[in-house]
Short mmCIF file of C-alpha atoms and ligand atoms in Angstrom, two decimals:
data_model
loop_
_atom_site.label_atom_id
_atom_site.label_comp_id
_atom_site.label_asym_id
_atom_site.label_seq_id
_atom_site.Cartn_x
_atom_site.Cartn_y
_atom_site.Cartn_z
CA MET A 1 21.24 40.30 -49.22
CA ASP A 2 20.57 36.74 -50.48
CA SER A 3 24.01 35.55 -49.41
CA LEU A 4 23.18 36.43 -45.81
CA PHE A 5 20.32 33.97 -45.41
CA ALA A 6 20.91 30.79 -43.41
CA ASP A 7 20.68 27.52 -45.34
CA ARG A 8 17.90 26.40 -43.02
CA ILE A 9 15.55 29.11 -44.28
CA ASN A 10 16.54 28.87 -47.93
CA ASP A 11 15.32 25.27 -48.01
CA VAL A 12 11.85 26.00 -46.64
CA PRO A 13 9.03 26.04 -49.18
CA ARG A 14 7.09 29.31 -49.34
CA SER A 15 3.45 29.07 -48.38
CA PHE A 16 1.59 28.83 -51.69
CA ILE A 17 -1.64 29.41 -49.80
CA ARG A 18 -0.65 32.98 -48.99
CA GLU A 19 -0.28 33.64 -52.72
CA ILE A 20 -3.70 32.13 -53.40
CA LEU A 21 -5.37 34.10 -50.66
CA LYS A 22 -4.28 37.27 -52.49
CA VAL A 23 -6.27 36.15 -55.54
CA ALA A 24 -9.21 35.21 -53.34
CA LEU A 25 -9.50 38.78 -52.02
CA ASP A 26 -11.43 39.66 -55.20
CA PRO A 27 -15.07 39.41 -54.01
CA SER A 28 -16.29 38.00 -57.32
CA ILE A 29 -14.07 34.95 -56.80
CA ILE A 30 -15.49 32.01 -54.86
CA SER A 31 -12.81 30.55 -52.63
CA PHE A 32 -12.55 26.96 -51.50
CA ALA A 33 -8.88 27.66 -50.84
CA GLY A 34 -8.61 29.15 -47.36
CA GLY A 35 -8.20 26.78 -44.45
CA LEU A 36 -9.90 29.13 -42.01
CA PRO A 37 -12.52 28.23 -39.44
CA ASN A 38 -15.84 30.01 -40.05
CA ARG A 39 -15.86 33.38 -38.23
CA ASP A 40 -19.66 33.17 -37.80
CA PHE A 41 -18.97 30.79 -34.93
CA PHE A 42 -16.38 32.86 -33.10
CA PRO A 43 -17.88 33.43 -29.62
CA ALA A 44 -17.02 37.13 -29.59
CA ASP A 45 -19.60 38.26 -27.00
CA GLU A 46 -18.78 35.40 -24.67
CA LEU A 47 -15.05 36.15 -24.94
CA GLN A 48 -15.71 39.79 -24.17
CA GLN A 49 -17.61 38.78 -21.03
CA ALA A 50 -14.84 36.34 -20.10
CA THR A 51 -12.27 39.12 -20.47
CA GLN A 52 -14.17 41.41 -18.12
CA LYS A 53 -14.60 38.64 -15.60
CA ALA A 54 -10.92 37.67 -15.79
CA PHE A 55 -9.91 41.30 -15.17
CA ALA A 56 -12.34 41.59 -12.27
CA HIS A 57 -10.86 38.43 -10.80
CA SER A 58 -7.13 38.86 -11.45
CA GLY A 59 -6.59 42.53 -12.29
CA LYS A 60 -3.08 43.41 -13.39
CA ASP A 61 -1.82 39.87 -12.73
CA LEU A 62 -3.41 39.03 -16.08
CA LEU A 63 -0.76 41.17 -17.73
CA GLN A 64 2.30 39.77 -15.98
CA TYR A 65 4.87 37.23 -17.20
CA SER A 66 3.90 33.71 -16.30
CA SER A 67 5.09 30.10 -16.27
CA SER A 68 6.56 28.40 -19.35
CA GLU A 69 4.37 25.33 -18.87
CA GLY A 70 1.21 27.40 -19.16
CA PHE A 71 -1.71 28.34 -16.91
CA LEU A 72 -2.31 25.36 -14.60
CA PRO A 73 -6.14 25.60 -14.48
CA LEU A 74 -6.21 25.52 -18.28
CA ARG A 75 -3.89 22.48 -18.36
CA GLN A 76 -6.16 20.83 -15.78
CA TRP A 77 -9.19 21.57 -17.99
CA ILE A 78 -7.43 19.96 -20.96
CA ALA A 79 -6.49 16.89 -18.89
CA ASP A 80 -10.10 16.53 -17.66
CA ARG A 81 -11.39 16.80 -21.18
CA TYR A 82 -9.06 14.04 -22.46
CA ARG A 83 -10.52 11.81 -19.73
CA GLN A 84 -14.14 12.76 -20.43
CA THR A 85 -14.11 12.63 -24.21
CA GLN A 86 -11.52 9.94 -24.99
CA GLY A 87 -10.94 8.09 -21.72
CA LEU A 88 -7.26 9.10 -21.80
CA GLU A 89 -5.38 9.61 -18.54
CA VAL A 90 -3.18 12.66 -19.07
CA SER A 91 -1.58 14.54 -16.17
CA PRO A 92 -1.54 18.36 -16.32
CA ASP A 93 2.24 18.02 -15.76
CA SER A 94 2.48 16.32 -19.16
CA ILE A 95 0.80 19.27 -20.89
CA LEU A 96 2.64 22.27 -22.30
CA ILE A 97 0.58 25.22 -23.55
CA THR A 98 1.93 26.43 -26.88
CA SER A 99 1.34 29.42 -29.14
CA GLY A 100 -0.91 27.40 -31.45
CA SER A 101 -0.23 23.75 -32.21
CA GLN A 102 1.95 25.11 -35.01
CA GLN A 103 4.47 26.05 -32.33
CA GLY A 104 4.32 22.49 -31.01
CA LEU A 105 5.56 21.30 -34.41
CA ASP A 106 8.44 23.76 -34.35
CA LEU A 107 9.43 22.83 -30.77
CA LEU A 108 9.38 19.12 -31.61
CA GLY A 109 11.56 19.74 -34.65
CA LYS A 110 13.94 21.84 -32.57
CA VAL A 111 14.26 19.22 -29.84
CA LEU A 112 14.34 16.04 -31.92
CA LEU A 113 15.69 16.69 -35.41
CA ASN A 114 19.34 16.94 -36.36
CA GLU A 115 20.06 17.73 -39.99
CA GLY A 116 19.45 14.62 -42.11
CA ASP A 117 17.39 12.77 -39.48
CA GLY A 118 14.51 10.72 -40.83
CA LEU A 119 11.00 12.15 -40.56
CA LEU A 120 8.08 9.97 -41.56
CA MET A 121 5.54 12.21 -43.23
CA GLU A 122 2.04 11.62 -44.58
CA ALA A 123 1.74 12.22 -48.32
CA PRO A 124 -0.25 14.33 -48.83
CA GLY A 125 0.36 16.01 -45.47
CA TYR A 126 -0.22 19.28 -43.65
CA LEU A 127 1.90 21.88 -45.43
CA GLY A 128 2.45 23.84 -42.22
CA ALA A 129 4.15 20.74 -40.78
CA ILE A 130 6.29 20.33 -43.90
CA GLN A 131 7.27 23.98 -43.50
CA ALA A 132 7.91 23.79 -39.74
CA PHE A 133 10.07 20.67 -40.00
CA SER A 134 11.93 21.82 -43.13
CA ILE A 135 13.71 24.44 -40.99
CA TYR A 136 15.54 21.56 -39.27
CA ARG A 137 16.52 20.01 -42.62
CA PRO A 138 15.36 16.42 -42.02
CA GLU A 139 15.18 13.67 -44.61
CA PHE A 140 11.48 13.41 -45.44
CA ILE A 141 10.36 9.79 -45.64
CA ASN A 142 6.98 10.05 -47.32
CA VAL A 143 4.25 7.46 -46.88
CA ALA A 144 1.05 7.74 -48.90
CA VAL A 145 -2.27 8.00 -47.10
CA ASP A 146 -5.44 6.60 -48.62
CA GLY A 147 -9.04 6.43 -47.41
CA LEU A 148 -8.07 4.18 -44.49
CA GLY A 149 -4.90 5.87 -43.27
CA MET A 150 -1.22 5.19 -43.98
CA VAL A 151 -0.63 2.68 -46.76
CA ILE A 152 0.91 -0.07 -44.67
CA GLU A 153 2.82 -1.82 -47.47
CA GLU A 154 4.50 1.49 -48.24
CA LEU A 155 5.21 2.12 -44.56
CA ASP A 156 6.86 -1.31 -44.34
CA ARG A 157 8.99 -0.59 -47.41
CA ARG A 158 10.12 2.73 -45.94
CA LEU A 159 10.88 1.25 -42.53
CA ALA A 160 12.95 -1.50 -44.15
CA ASN A 161 15.39 1.16 -45.39
CA HIS A 162 14.99 4.04 -42.93
CA SER A 163 14.86 4.60 -39.19
CA PRO A 164 12.75 7.72 -38.74
CA LYS A 165 13.11 9.58 -35.45
CA LEU A 166 9.75 11.26 -35.85
CA ALA A 167 6.50 10.17 -37.47
CA TYR A 168 3.93 12.86 -38.20
CA THR A 169 0.23 11.99 -38.44
CA VAL A 170 -3.12 13.79 -38.54
CA PRO A 171 -5.31 10.72 -38.03
CA ASN A 172 -8.64 12.56 -37.70
CA PHE A 173 -10.10 14.44 -40.69
CA GLN A 174 -6.68 15.12 -42.06
CA ASN A 175 -5.56 18.40 -43.52
CA PRO A 176 -5.51 18.34 -46.53
CA SER A 177 -7.46 15.21 -47.50
CA GLY A 178 -10.24 14.96 -44.90
CA ILE A 179 -9.54 11.23 -44.46
CA SER A 180 -9.31 9.50 -41.08
CA TYR A 181 -7.24 6.48 -40.11
CA SER A 182 -9.33 3.40 -39.33
CA ASP A 183 -8.78 1.62 -36.01
CA ALA A 184 -7.10 -1.27 -37.83
CA ASN A 185 -4.78 1.14 -39.59
CA ARG A 186 -3.85 2.88 -36.33
CA GLU A 187 -3.06 -0.49 -34.77
CA ALA A 188 -0.94 -1.48 -37.76
CA VAL A 189 1.02 1.80 -37.67
CA ALA A 190 1.49 1.53 -33.88
CA ASP A 191 2.69 -2.09 -34.24
CA ARG A 192 5.33 -1.01 -36.78
CA LEU A 193 6.71 1.75 -34.52
CA ARG A 194 6.38 0.10 -31.10
CA GLY A 195 9.73 -0.22 -29.33
CA LYS A 196 11.60 1.69 -32.04
CA PRO A 197 13.49 4.90 -31.14
CA CYS A 198 10.78 6.99 -32.80
CA VAL A 199 8.29 9.56 -31.54
CA LEU A 200 4.87 9.59 -33.19
CA ILE A 201 3.07 12.94 -33.38
CA GLU A 202 -0.72 12.78 -33.32
CA ASP A 203 -1.71 16.24 -34.48
CA ASN A 204 -5.41 16.55 -33.76
CA PRO A 205 -6.84 20.02 -34.33
CA TYR A 206 -10.00 18.67 -36.01
CA GLY A 207 -10.87 15.65 -33.82
CA ASP A 208 -13.87 17.35 -32.18
CA LEU A 209 -15.37 18.27 -35.55
CA ARG A 210 -16.96 14.87 -36.33
CA PHE A 211 -20.26 15.01 -38.23
CA SER A 212 -20.59 11.32 -39.16
CA GLY A 213 -19.07 7.91 -38.37
CA SER A 214 -17.89 6.78 -34.96
CA PRO A 215 -14.88 7.74 -32.80
CA THR A 216 -11.58 5.95 -33.21
CA ARG A 217 -8.73 5.15 -30.84
CA SER A 218 -5.97 7.63 -30.18
CA PHE A 219 -2.37 6.66 -30.86
CA TYR A 220 -1.78 7.80 -27.28
CA ASP A 221 -3.86 4.81 -26.21
CA LEU A 222 -2.02 2.41 -28.51
CA LEU A 223 1.52 3.74 -28.09
CA PRO A 224 1.54 5.79 -24.88
CA ASP A 225 5.29 5.99 -24.31
CA GLN A 226 6.08 7.14 -27.84
CA THR A 227 3.17 9.42 -28.71
CA VAL A 228 3.06 13.20 -28.53
CA LEU A 229 -0.45 14.66 -28.77
CA LEU A 230 -0.98 18.09 -30.25
CA GLY A 231 -4.21 19.99 -29.62
CA SER A 232 -5.60 23.41 -30.42
CA PHE A 233 -8.31 25.90 -29.50
CA SER A 234 -8.17 27.30 -33.05
CA LYS A 235 -10.97 25.29 -34.63
CA CYS A 236 -13.43 25.05 -31.73
CA VAL A 237 -12.99 28.44 -30.04
CA ILE A 238 -10.88 30.93 -32.05
CA PRO A 239 -7.56 30.82 -33.92
CA GLY A 240 -6.63 34.45 -33.22
CA PHE A 241 -5.48 33.89 -29.64
CA ARG A 242 -2.91 31.37 -30.93
CA LEU A 243 -3.56 28.82 -28.20
CA GLY A 244 -2.65 25.17 -28.51
CA TRP A 245 -0.97 22.49 -26.41
CA LEU A 246 1.09 19.37 -26.54
CA VAL A 247 1.18 16.27 -24.37
CA ALA A 248 4.59 14.61 -24.06
CA PRO A 249 6.41 12.01 -21.93
CA ASP A 250 8.43 13.49 -19.06
CA ALA A 251 11.98 13.30 -20.47
CA LEU A 252 10.87 14.89 -23.74
CA MET A 253 8.83 17.50 -21.86
CA GLN A 254 11.94 18.70 -20.02
CA LYS A 255 13.68 19.39 -23.35
CA LEU A 256 10.56 20.94 -24.88
CA LEU A 257 10.38 23.33 -21.94
CA VAL A 258 13.95 24.47 -22.60
CA ALA A 259 13.09 25.01 -26.27
CA LYS A 260 9.89 26.84 -25.32
CA GLN A 261 11.79 29.16 -22.98
CA ALA A 262 14.39 29.86 -25.64
CA THR A 263 11.65 30.61 -28.18
CA ASP A 264 9.16 32.86 -26.36
CA LEU A 265 9.42 32.25 -22.58
CA HIS A 266 5.73 31.33 -22.46
CA THR A 267 2.46 31.61 -24.33
CA SER A 268 0.31 34.67 -23.60
CA HIS A 269 -0.98 34.37 -20.04
CA PHE A 270 -3.71 36.89 -20.83
CA THR A 271 -5.34 34.82 -23.59
CA GLN A 272 -4.96 31.60 -21.59
CA CYS A 273 -6.89 33.14 -18.70
CA ILE A 274 -9.62 34.45 -20.99
CA VAL A 275 -10.13 31.12 -22.73
CA HIS A 276 -10.12 29.34 -19.38
CA GLN A 277 -12.80 31.73 -18.10
CA TYR A 278 -14.78 31.24 -21.32
CA LEU A 279 -14.62 27.47 -20.86
CA GLN A 280 -15.84 27.80 -17.25
CA ASP A 281 -18.87 29.88 -18.20
CA ASN A 282 -20.00 28.29 -21.46
CA ASP A 283 -21.07 24.89 -22.76
CA ILE A 284 -18.25 24.07 -25.17
CA ASP A 285 -19.93 20.87 -26.33
CA ALA A 286 -23.05 22.79 -27.39
CA HIS A 287 -20.80 25.27 -29.21
CA ILE A 288 -18.95 22.47 -30.98
CA ARG A 289 -22.27 20.87 -31.98
CA THR A 290 -23.29 24.12 -33.68
CA ILE A 291 -20.04 24.19 -35.67
CA VAL A 292 -20.28 20.50 -36.53
CA ASP A 293 -23.88 20.79 -37.74
CA ALA A 294 -22.89 23.62 -40.05
CA TYR A 295 -19.71 22.01 -41.43
CA GLY A 296 -21.49 18.67 -41.86
CA GLY A 297 -24.23 20.33 -43.92
CA GLN A 298 -21.69 22.24 -46.00
CA CYS A 299 -19.65 19.10 -46.63
CA ARG A 300 -22.77 17.22 -47.78
CA ALA A 301 -23.73 20.15 -50.01
CA MET A 302 -20.27 20.13 -51.59
CA ILE A 303 -20.34 16.39 -52.26
CA ALA A 304 -23.86 16.62 -53.73
CA ALA A 305 -22.74 19.49 -56.00
CA MET A 306 -19.66 17.52 -57.09
CA GLU A 307 -21.87 14.57 -57.97
CA ARG A 308 -23.91 16.88 -60.18
CA HIS A 309 -21.18 18.97 -61.78
CA PHE A 310 -17.91 17.03 -61.88
CA PRO A 311 -17.09 14.47 -64.58
CA ALA A 312 -17.46 10.94 -63.18
CA SER A 313 -13.72 10.39 -63.64
CA VAL A 314 -12.89 12.90 -60.89
CA HIS A 315 -12.56 11.13 -57.53
CA TYR A 316 -12.96 12.69 -54.11
CA THR A 317 -12.90 11.82 -50.43
CA ARG A 318 -16.04 11.77 -48.27
CA PRO A 319 -14.88 13.07 -44.89
CA ASP A 320 -16.61 12.27 -41.58
CA GLY A 321 -15.50 15.60 -40.11
CA GLY A 322 -13.12 18.53 -40.32
CA MET A 323 -13.02 21.27 -42.92
CA PHE A 324 -11.57 19.77 -46.11
CA LEU A 325 -12.07 17.31 -48.88
CA TRP A 326 -9.63 16.17 -51.50
CA ALA A 327 -10.21 15.56 -55.18
CA THR A 328 -8.12 13.66 -57.73
CA LEU A 329 -8.27 14.60 -61.40
CA PRO A 330 -8.26 11.92 -64.12
CA ASP A 331 -5.41 11.05 -66.52
CA GLY A 332 -2.69 12.89 -64.62
CA LEU A 333 -4.25 16.31 -65.30
CA SER A 334 -2.30 18.98 -63.47
CA ALA A 335 -4.14 20.71 -60.63
CA MET A 336 -1.82 23.71 -61.02
CA ALA A 337 -2.96 24.07 -64.66
CA LEU A 338 -6.56 23.67 -63.50
CA PHE A 339 -5.96 26.47 -61.01
CA GLU A 340 -5.20 28.88 -63.89
CA GLU A 341 -8.41 27.88 -65.66
CA ALA A 342 -10.42 28.02 -62.44
CA VAL A 343 -9.31 31.61 -61.72
CA LYS A 344 -10.76 32.52 -65.15
CA GLN A 345 -14.04 30.89 -64.02
CA GLN A 346 -13.75 32.84 -60.75
CA VAL A 347 -13.26 30.00 -58.34
CA VAL A 348 -10.12 28.94 -56.44
CA PHE A 349 -8.85 25.95 -54.45
CA VAL A 350 -5.40 24.79 -53.33
CA PRO A 351 -3.56 22.56 -55.83
CA GLY A 352 -2.03 19.48 -54.19
CA ASP A 353 1.66 20.27 -54.75
CA PRO A 354 2.46 22.09 -51.48
CA PHE A 355 1.07 19.15 -49.50
CA TYR A 356 3.90 16.93 -50.70
CA SER A 357 7.52 17.56 -49.77
CA ASP A 358 8.70 16.14 -53.10
CA ARG A 359 6.07 16.51 -55.81
CA GLU A 360 5.17 18.87 -58.64
CA ASN A 361 2.27 18.88 -61.05
CA SER A 362 0.15 16.64 -58.89
CA SER A 363 -3.39 15.84 -60.00
CA THR A 364 -4.87 16.48 -56.59
CA LEU A 365 -6.54 19.46 -54.99
CA ARG A 366 -7.87 20.54 -51.60
CA LEU A 367 -11.32 22.04 -51.25
CA SER A 368 -12.39 23.70 -48.01
CA PHE A 369 -16.11 23.82 -47.16
CA SER A 370 -15.93 25.59 -43.78
CA CYS A 371 -16.55 29.18 -44.87
CA VAL A 372 -19.00 28.83 -47.77
CA ASP A 373 -22.79 28.53 -47.65
CA ASP A 374 -24.76 26.02 -49.68
CA ASP A 375 -25.66 28.42 -52.51
CA THR A 376 -22.05 29.54 -52.91
CA ILE A 377 -20.93 25.92 -52.88
CA GLU A 378 -23.37 25.09 -55.68
CA VAL A 379 -22.20 27.98 -57.89
CA GLY A 380 -18.49 27.45 -57.10
CA ILE A 381 -18.53 23.71 -57.75
CA GLU A 382 -20.45 24.25 -60.99
CA ARG A 383 -17.75 26.70 -62.12
CA LEU A 384 -15.00 24.31 -61.09
CA GLY A 385 -16.73 21.46 -62.94
CA LEU A 386 -16.77 23.66 -66.04
CA ALA A 387 -13.06 24.40 -65.68
CA ILE A 388 -12.27 20.68 -65.32
CA LYS A 389 -14.36 19.80 -68.39
CA LYS A 390 -12.61 22.53 -70.42
CA MET A 391 -9.23 21.13 -69.47
CA MET A 392 -10.24 17.58 -70.28
CA GLU A 393 -11.53 18.67 -73.69
CA ALA A 394 -8.32 20.57 -74.41
CA GLN A 395 -6.34 17.40 -73.61
CA SER A 396 -8.30 15.03 -75.82
N1 PMP B 1 -1.99 21.10 -37.61
C1 PMP B 1 -2.88 21.01 -38.60
C2 PMP B 1 -3.12 19.68 -39.22
C3 PMP B 1 -3.56 22.14 -39.04
O1 PMP B 1 -4.43 22.03 -40.05
C4 PMP B 1 -3.31 23.39 -38.41
C5 PMP B 1 -4.01 24.67 -38.82
N2 PMP B 1 -4.35 24.85 -40.10
C6 PMP B 1 -2.37 23.43 -37.40
C7 PMP B 1 -1.74 22.26 -36.99
C8 PMP B 1 -2.00 24.70 -36.70
O2 PMP B 1 -3.04 25.14 -35.90
P1 PMP B 1 -2.88 26.20 -34.74
O3 PMP B 1 -1.46 26.63 -34.69
O4 PMP B 1 -3.81 27.31 -35.08
O5 PMP B 1 -3.27 25.47 -33.49
#
């Protein structure tokens, strides 16, 4: 059978997270591994009411095929929200509803990447993006991100030798590291790409989940003609409907529509109508505040526990929002080896390797705080601290 598989799929890294989630099914294991939003905040009752109302209003039309662009009232809602929350002028005609923002990544790869084309990628970066783009067999041009965003000296070195067609960024509360790009960093990145034949992707599923610090400028504001925005209802409403969107300039949108039609004709009309009804009848900002208050508290609890239980030589990010933080082990200790020890201590996380397109045995790890309460965080981080100390002792 192996000889039948297309080269494009053989090159794609398997999702390590799926393997880890199998381990995490054991209830005695504390998991900081999953990247899931907390189900406690899924508005199940409200969505049930919205479903009934949508049926009462539209009947069987809810169940019919629909337009590839997506449900116009939902696109209008998204456009209005860009104006209200970020002061961005986005026309509903520039918005394509996708089956999760993950599909936006695939469509962009399909439309823009020939084999061997340059793709500027954050390192570490979202592994689902590495996976989605790998199908199109680009040349990954990795640029490190630090606490302020892309490392500009490294970006300059890469751009001196490469001409990427696509640049992929998660500038707000990045998955996996939790870091955000500063305004100065965004301006510096935009300056480097302005006027070049390159599309910048601002993937922003976590932007609404800010629990500290102040808002920053969108790349769409800095580089309007070259930026594609990706958005998602997964983190602020529910992920199960698979509803996201992208915002793209007209010429690109025409090609994306062809790719969308070829892929799945359109995203579920049914779920679009339900979410639109939900958004009409509920205060989404109040809902987001509830999520943000919880995640902010959990993030602070995790940092406080790390201060107590981790050796001082372990470094970690201090996110202003989102669902993740990122730790770096001392002396090149392997996070994959730590994972083995941590499973023995009944705690799991995601080792850094899958977040790089080109690295093994990294010393970094992702910890998710979205689905764990303060007491669990305390116990889990204490166990992880113990595992780290054991490894450090074994090394010395
Ligand atoms: N981009 C990033 C950075 C993500 O973290 C995720 C989800 N983990 C996605 C895109 C995909 O989200 P969805 O398809 O659910 O909108």
